[in-house]
mmCIF file of C-alpha atoms in Angstrom:
data_model
loop_
_atom_site.group_PDB
_atom_site.id
_atom_site.type_symbol
_atom_site.label_atom_id
_atom_site.label_comp_id
_atom_site.label_asym_id
_atom_site.label_seq_id
_atom_site.Cartn_x
_atom_site.Cartn_y
_atom_site.Cartn_z
ATOM 1 C CA MET A 246 -27.951 -31.947 -6.185
ATOM 2 C CA SER A 247 -26.982 -35.172 -4.385
ATOM 3 C CA ASN A 248 -25.439 -35.112 -0.912
ATOM 4 C CA THR A 249 -22.237 -36.566 -2.405
ATOM 5 C CA GLN A 250 -21.976 -33.816 -5.024
ATOM 6 C CA SER A 251 -22.745 -31.171 -2.389
ATOM 7 C CA THR A 252 -19.961 -32.565 -0.194
ATOM 8 C CA ILE A 253 -17.519 -32.558 -3.130
ATOM 9 C CA ASN A 254 -18.408 -28.950 -4.024
ATOM 10 C CA HIS A 255 -17.990 -27.902 -0.382
ATOM 11 C CA GLN A 256 -14.580 -29.594 -0.195
ATOM 12 C CA GLN A 257 -13.473 -27.950 -3.467
ATOM 13 C CA SER A 258 -14.542 -24.579 -2.071
ATOM 14 C CA ILE A 259 -12.445 -25.180 1.061
ATOM 15 C CA ASN A 260 -9.460 -26.348 -1.006
ATOM 16 C CA ASN A 261 -9.723 -23.151 -3.069
ATOM 17 C CA GLN A 262 -9.323 -20.975 0.041
ATOM 18 C CA VAL A 263 -5.780 -19.785 0.711
ATOM 19 C CA VAL A 264 -6.798 -17.530 3.624
ATOM 20 C CA ASN A 265 -9.797 -18.067 5.875
ATOM 21 C CA ILE A 266 -10.419 -15.584 8.695
ATOM 22 C CA HIS A 267 -13.256 -15.895 11.207
ATOM 23 C CA ASN A 268 -14.160 -13.684 14.207
ATOM 24 C CA LEU A 269 -10.681 -12.117 14.244
ATOM 25 C CA ASP A 270 -10.028 -9.342 16.794
ATOM 26 C CA HIS A 271 -6.694 -7.608 17.295
ATOM 27 C CA PHE A 272 -5.371 -5.242 19.956
ATOM 28 C CA PHE A 273 -2.311 -3.034 20.382
ATOM 29 C CA GLY A 274 -0.847 -2.149 23.770
ATOM 30 C CA GLU A 275 -1.469 -3.492 27.257
ATOM 31 C CA GLY A 276 -3.530 -2.503 30.302
ATOM 32 C CA LYS A 277 -4.992 0.992 30.158
ATOM 33 C CA LEU A 278 -3.222 1.631 26.861
ATOM 34 C CA LYS A 279 -4.798 -1.414 25.206
ATOM 35 C CA LYS A 280 -6.683 -0.440 22.054
ATOM 36 C CA GLN A 281 -8.708 -2.636 19.733
ATOM 37 C CA ILE A 282 -7.658 -2.251 16.081
ATOM 38 C CA LEU A 283 -9.651 -5.009 14.320
ATOM 39 C CA PHE A 284 -13.194 -6.124 15.174
ATOM 40 C CA ASP A 285 -14.801 -9.462 14.293
ATOM 41 C CA ILE A 286 -13.138 -9.826 10.882
ATOM 42 C CA ASP A 287 -14.559 -12.509 8.568
ATOM 43 C CA LEU A 288 -12.735 -12.768 5.241
ATOM 44 C CA THR A 289 -11.790 -15.473 2.768
ATOM 45 C CA LEU A 290 -9.202 -15.160 -0.021
ATOM 46 C CA ASN A 291 -9.493 -17.681 -2.834
ATOM 47 C CA ALA A 292 -6.774 -19.070 -5.078
ATOM 48 C CA GLY A 293 -6.092 -16.898 -8.140
ATOM 49 C CA GLU A 294 -8.123 -13.876 -6.986
ATOM 50 C CA VAL A 295 -7.003 -10.255 -7.139
ATOM 51 C CA ILE A 296 -8.445 -8.446 -4.107
ATOM 52 C CA ILE A 297 -8.128 -4.755 -3.298
ATOM 53 C CA LEU A 298 -8.421 -3.772 0.382
ATOM 54 C CA LYS A 299 -9.177 -0.089 0.823
ATOM 55 C CA GLY A 300 -10.235 2.256 3.582
ATOM 56 C CA PRO A 301 -9.154 5.456 5.353
ATOM 57 C CA SER A 302 -5.822 5.803 7.156
ATOM 58 C CA GLY A 303 -5.913 4.124 10.533
ATOM 59 C CA SER A 304 -8.694 1.713 9.557
ATOM 60 C CA GLY A 305 -6.510 -1.365 10.197
ATOM 61 C CA LYS A 306 -5.623 -2.342 6.612
ATOM 62 C CA THR A 307 -1.881 -2.800 7.151
ATOM 63 C CA THR A 308 -2.459 -4.579 10.464
ATOM 64 C CA LEU A 309 -4.748 -7.078 8.722
ATOM 65 C CA LEU A 310 -2.237 -7.583 5.912
ATOM 66 C CA THR A 311 0.633 -8.244 8.345
ATOM 67 C CA LEU A 312 -1.480 -10.769 10.264
ATOM 68 C CA MET A 313 -2.323 -12.656 7.050
ATOM 69 C CA GLY A 314 1.321 -12.584 6.069
ATOM 70 C CA GLY A 315 2.583 -14.130 9.302
ATOM 71 C CA LEU A 316 4.509 -10.934 10.090
ATOM 72 C CA ARG A 317 2.512 -10.439 13.286
ATOM 73 C CA SER A 318 0.909 -13.034 15.594
ATOM 74 C CA PRO A 319 -2.914 -13.064 15.568
ATOM 75 C CA GLN A 320 -4.419 -12.975 19.059
ATOM 76 C CA SER A 321 -7.977 -14.297 18.938
ATOM 77 C CA GLY A 322 -10.572 -15.799 16.607
ATOM 78 C CA SER A 323 -9.297 -17.905 13.719
ATOM 79 C CA LEU A 324 -6.840 -17.067 10.939
ATOM 80 C CA ARG A 325 -5.976 -20.000 8.677
ATOM 81 C CA VAL A 326 -3.407 -19.584 5.900
ATOM 82 C CA PHE A 327 -2.861 -22.530 3.522
ATOM 83 C CA GLY A 328 -5.045 -24.537 5.922
ATOM 84 C CA GLU A 329 -2.798 -23.882 8.946
ATOM 85 C CA GLU A 330 -4.153 -22.073 12.007
ATOM 86 C CA LEU A 331 -1.948 -19.082 12.910
ATOM 87 C CA VAL A 332 -3.747 -18.042 16.114
ATOM 88 C CA GLY A 333 -1.505 -19.461 18.834
ATOM 89 C CA ALA A 334 1.019 -20.713 16.276
ATOM 90 C CA LYS A 335 4.682 -20.977 17.224
ATOM 91 C CA LYS A 336 7.318 -18.835 15.553
ATOM 92 C CA ASN A 337 8.573 -21.611 13.271
ATOM 93 C CA LYS A 338 5.072 -22.076 11.801
ATOM 94 C CA LEU A 339 4.862 -18.343 11.053
ATOM 95 C CA VAL A 340 8.284 -18.548 9.368
ATOM 96 C CA GLN A 341 7.137 -21.531 7.291
ATOM 97 C CA THR A 342 4.011 -19.636 6.240
ATOM 98 C CA ARG A 343 6.043 -16.604 5.173
ATOM 99 C CA ARG A 344 8.078 -18.754 2.767
ATOM 100 C CA ASN A 345 4.984 -19.164 0.593
ATOM 101 C CA ILE A 346 4.111 -15.462 0.546
ATOM 102 C CA GLY A 347 5.542 -12.624 -1.548
ATOM 103 C CA TYR A 348 5.570 -9.103 -0.079
ATOM 104 C CA ILE A 349 5.586 -5.747 -1.879
ATOM 105 C CA PHE A 350 5.632 -2.540 0.163
ATOM 106 C CA GLN A 351 5.331 1.184 -0.578
ATOM 107 C CA ALA A 352 8.980 1.602 0.364
ATOM 108 C CA ASN A 353 10.438 -1.006 -1.967
ATOM 109 C CA ASN A 354 12.900 -2.100 0.748
ATOM 110 C CA LEU A 355 15.641 -2.925 -1.743
ATOM 111 C CA LEU A 356 19.130 -3.275 -0.300
ATOM 112 C CA ALA A 357 21.194 -0.391 -1.652
ATOM 113 C CA SER A 358 24.427 -2.416 -1.621
ATOM 114 C CA LEU A 359 22.985 -5.121 -3.915
ATOM 115 C CA THR A 360 22.199 -5.019 -7.627
ATOM 116 C CA ALA A 361 18.683 -5.617 -8.962
ATOM 117 C CA LYS A 362 19.607 -9.236 -9.686
ATOM 118 C CA GLN A 363 21.089 -9.774 -6.211
ATOM 119 C CA ASN A 364 18.011 -8.242 -4.540
ATOM 120 C CA VAL A 365 15.760 -10.677 -6.412
ATOM 121 C CA GLN A 366 18.063 -13.633 -5.701
ATOM 122 C CA MET A 367 17.784 -12.974 -1.954
ATOM 123 C CA SER A 368 14.184 -14.174 -2.049
ATOM 124 C CA LEU A 369 15.236 -17.520 -3.525
ATOM 125 C CA GLU A 370 18.110 -18.111 -1.140
ATOM 126 C CA LEU A 371 15.573 -18.872 1.615
ATOM 127 C CA HIS A 372 14.642 -22.033 -0.292
ATOM 128 C CA ASP A 373 17.115 -24.871 0.237
ATOM 129 C CA ASN A 374 15.739 -26.943 -2.636
ATOM 130 C CA ILE A 375 16.770 -24.454 -5.359
ATOM 131 C CA LYS A 376 20.246 -24.919 -6.815
ATOM 132 C CA PRO A 377 22.570 -21.863 -6.990
ATOM 133 C CA ALA A 378 22.680 -21.949 -10.808
ATOM 134 C CA GLU A 379 18.874 -21.934 -10.934
ATOM 135 C CA VAL A 380 18.712 -19.031 -8.459
ATOM 136 C CA ALA A 381 20.597 -16.728 -10.851
ATOM 137 C CA GLN A 382 18.710 -18.021 -13.882
ATOM 138 C CA ARG A 383 15.267 -17.427 -12.342
ATOM 139 C CA ALA A 384 16.224 -13.968 -11.052
ATOM 140 C CA ILE A 385 17.371 -12.862 -14.511
ATOM 141 C CA ALA A 386 14.304 -14.364 -16.227
ATOM 142 C CA LEU A 387 11.885 -12.540 -13.935
ATOM 143 C CA LEU A 388 13.730 -9.222 -14.224
ATOM 144 C CA GLU A 389 13.478 -9.608 -17.993
ATOM 145 C CA SER A 390 9.752 -10.289 -17.695
ATOM 146 C CA VAL A 391 9.242 -7.023 -15.769
ATOM 147 C CA GLY A 392 11.140 -5.098 -18.451
ATOM 148 C CA LEU A 393 14.458 -4.755 -16.621
ATOM 149 C CA GLY A 394 16.589 -7.118 -18.701
ATOM 150 C CA GLU A 395 19.077 -4.304 -19.386
ATOM 151 C CA HIS A 396 19.178 -3.222 -15.744
ATOM 152 C CA ILE A 397 19.922 -6.489 -13.925
ATOM 153 C CA ASN A 398 23.294 -5.225 -12.655
ATOM 154 C CA TYR A 399 22.080 -1.737 -11.716
ATOM 155 C CA TYR A 400 22.056 -0.649 -8.085
ATOM 156 C CA PRO A 401 18.812 0.837 -6.660
ATOM 157 C CA GLN A 402 20.265 4.373 -6.634
ATOM 158 C CA ASN A 403 20.512 4.188 -10.435
ATOM 159 C CA LEU A 404 16.885 3.093 -10.951
ATOM 160 C CA SER A 405 13.726 5.218 -11.121
ATOM 161 C CA GLY A 406 10.907 4.788 -8.597
ATOM 162 C CA GLY A 407 8.906 2.682 -11.050
ATOM 163 C CA GLN A 408 11.931 0.523 -11.881
ATOM 164 C CA LYS A 409 12.662 -0.082 -8.190
ATOM 165 C CA GLN A 410 9.063 -1.180 -7.651
ATOM 166 C CA ARG A 411 9.432 -3.571 -10.620
ATOM 167 C CA VAL A 412 12.476 -5.106 -8.897
ATOM 168 C CA ALA A 413 10.332 -5.461 -5.754
ATOM 169 C CA ILE A 414 7.649 -7.243 -7.804
ATOM 170 C CA ALA A 415 10.248 -9.584 -9.306
ATOM 171 C CA ARG A 416 11.614 -10.303 -5.823
ATOM 172 C CA ALA A 417 8.109 -11.050 -4.515
ATOM 173 C CA LEU A 418 7.184 -13.386 -7.383
ATOM 174 C CA VAL A 419 10.448 -15.184 -8.161
ATOM 175 C CA SER A 420 9.852 -17.942 -5.601
ATOM 176 C CA HIS A 421 6.365 -18.637 -7.034
ATOM 177 C CA PRO A 422 4.461 -17.760 -3.832
ATOM 178 C CA LYS A 423 0.859 -18.815 -3.254
ATOM 179 C CA ILE A 424 -0.058 -15.282 -2.135
ATOM 180 C CA VAL A 425 1.339 -11.827 -2.897
ATOM 181 C CA LEU A 426 0.579 -9.141 -0.285
ATOM 182 C CA ALA A 427 1.137 -5.602 -1.545
ATOM 183 C CA ASP A 428 0.867 -2.638 0.852
ATOM 184 C CA GLU A 429 0.357 0.685 -0.989
ATOM 185 C CA PRO A 430 2.583 -0.403 -3.914
ATOM 186 C CA THR A 431 1.694 2.665 -6.020
ATOM 187 C CA ALA A 432 1.766 5.363 -3.308
ATOM 188 C CA ALA A 433 5.195 6.740 -4.233
ATOM 189 C CA LEU A 434 4.630 6.529 -8.002
ATOM 190 C CA ASP A 435 3.072 8.819 -10.592
ATOM 191 C CA SER A 436 -0.202 7.800 -12.260
ATOM 192 C CA LYS A 437 1.304 5.977 -15.261
ATOM 193 C CA SER A 438 4.050 4.185 -13.307
ATOM 194 C CA GLY A 439 1.536 3.136 -10.661
ATOM 195 C CA ARG A 440 -0.833 1.743 -13.281
ATOM 196 C CA ASP A 441 1.992 -0.101 -15.059
ATOM 197 C CA VAL A 442 3.222 -1.639 -11.802
ATOM 198 C CA VAL A 443 -0.217 -2.929 -10.760
ATOM 199 C CA GLU A 444 -1.046 -4.331 -14.211
ATOM 200 C CA LEU A 445 2.339 -6.054 -14.283
ATOM 201 C CA MET A 446 1.741 -7.522 -10.825
ATOM 202 C CA GLN A 447 -1.687 -8.740 -11.942
ATOM 203 C CA GLN A 448 -0.346 -10.295 -15.150
ATOM 204 C CA LEU A 449 2.616 -12.093 -13.573
ATOM 205 C CA ALA A 450 0.633 -13.383 -10.609
ATOM 206 C CA ARG A 451 -2.131 -14.680 -12.882
ATOM 207 C CA GLU A 452 0.474 -16.506 -14.955
ATOM 208 C CA GLN A 453 1.668 -18.166 -11.732
ATOM 209 C CA GLY A 454 -1.888 -18.745 -10.427
ATOM 210 C CA CYS A 455 -1.357 -16.998 -7.109
ATOM 211 C CA THR A 456 -3.654 -14.775 -5.051
ATOM 212 C CA ILE A 457 -2.927 -11.037 -4.815
ATOM 213 C CA LEU A 458 -4.109 -8.746 -2.028
ATOM 214 C CA ILE A 459 -3.410 -5.052 -2.640
ATOM 215 C CA VAL A 460 -3.890 -2.508 0.151
ATOM 216 C CA THR A 461 -4.346 0.906 -1.433
ATOM 217 C CA HIS A 462 -5.810 4.411 -1.245
ATOM 218 C CA ASP A 463 -5.412 4.718 -5.027
ATOM 219 C CA ASN A 464 -8.877 4.754 -6.624
ATOM 220 C CA ARG A 465 -7.294 4.761 -10.097
ATOM 221 C CA ILE A 466 -6.392 1.068 -9.871
ATOM 222 C CA LEU A 467 -9.622 -0.388 -8.434
ATOM 223 C CA ASP A 468 -10.634 -1.905 -11.784
ATOM 224 C CA VAL A 469 -7.775 -4.455 -11.735
ATOM 225 C CA ALA A 470 -9.448 -6.315 -8.840
ATOM 226 C CA ASP A 471 -11.865 -9.237 -8.902
ATOM 227 C CA ARG A 472 -13.084 -8.194 -5.452
ATOM 228 C CA LEU A 473 -13.178 -4.998 -3.466
ATOM 229 C CA VAL A 474 -13.041 -5.147 0.344
ATOM 230 C CA GLU A 475 -13.450 -1.989 2.434
ATOM 231 C CA LEU A 476 -12.323 -1.594 6.030
ATOM 232 C CA GLU A 477 -13.435 1.251 8.275
ATOM 233 C CA ASP A 478 -12.652 1.673 11.985
ATOM 234 C CA GLY A 479 -11.345 -1.888 12.079
ATOM 235 C CA ARG A 480 -14.494 -3.453 10.610
ATOM 236 C CA ILE A 481 -15.246 -4.797 7.135
ATOM 237 C CA THR A 482 -17.989 -2.620 5.652
ATOM 238 C CA LEU A 483 -17.975 -3.970 2.081
ATOM 239 C CA ASP A 484 -16.927 -7.211 0.377
ATOM 240 C CA SER A 485 -18.096 -7.271 -3.223
ATOM 241 C CA LYS A 486 -17.148 -8.861 -6.521
ATOM 242 C CA GLN A 487 -16.337 -6.344 -9.236
#
């Protein structure tokens, strides 16, 4: 292979990386109470991948997810998201990063006073370049695509656990994010609902070409992933393609 071709391939590989983490450590607390949570993390997430991050409780999975998502400030090492360094980044850069990320949590975090459609629309209202008429149109279209076309005006209290998680998926994906970060999205669901939710997330995100990172204890859904990453005691112990 020529040097030119090698350089091109290297550049394409870099361009394909949506998250690049190197030598990342993270601590909670100060002084004598200071405790290290993450140790020397090296991890790359590529465009279009589905990655499952698993490990025992307390291993640092959620901490790592919140750092990648710009929800917490990384302290040392390097954490680049969409090519931007977040270690030492100012608050406005973290906010800008979050606008390109969709979040799905175990507790669906829907607002009880808003309908399914209004909950999904909230995600779009952060984007100034989307017209109000398009906001409603996109919210309805995505709720239809997750099988909730007849429930767009339902309030969360009138939806099942699986339906609420589908609203959360629609809310996460409606703005066409580059990454979806899902923290235990099936934990509160039965086996079938959990499977349906993850397969739906996988299908919709693949249609949009975005990367999905799922933090889970649920061994029943491991086969949906392209890669499996395991974290134990704050260290990556496995990073393998399925």
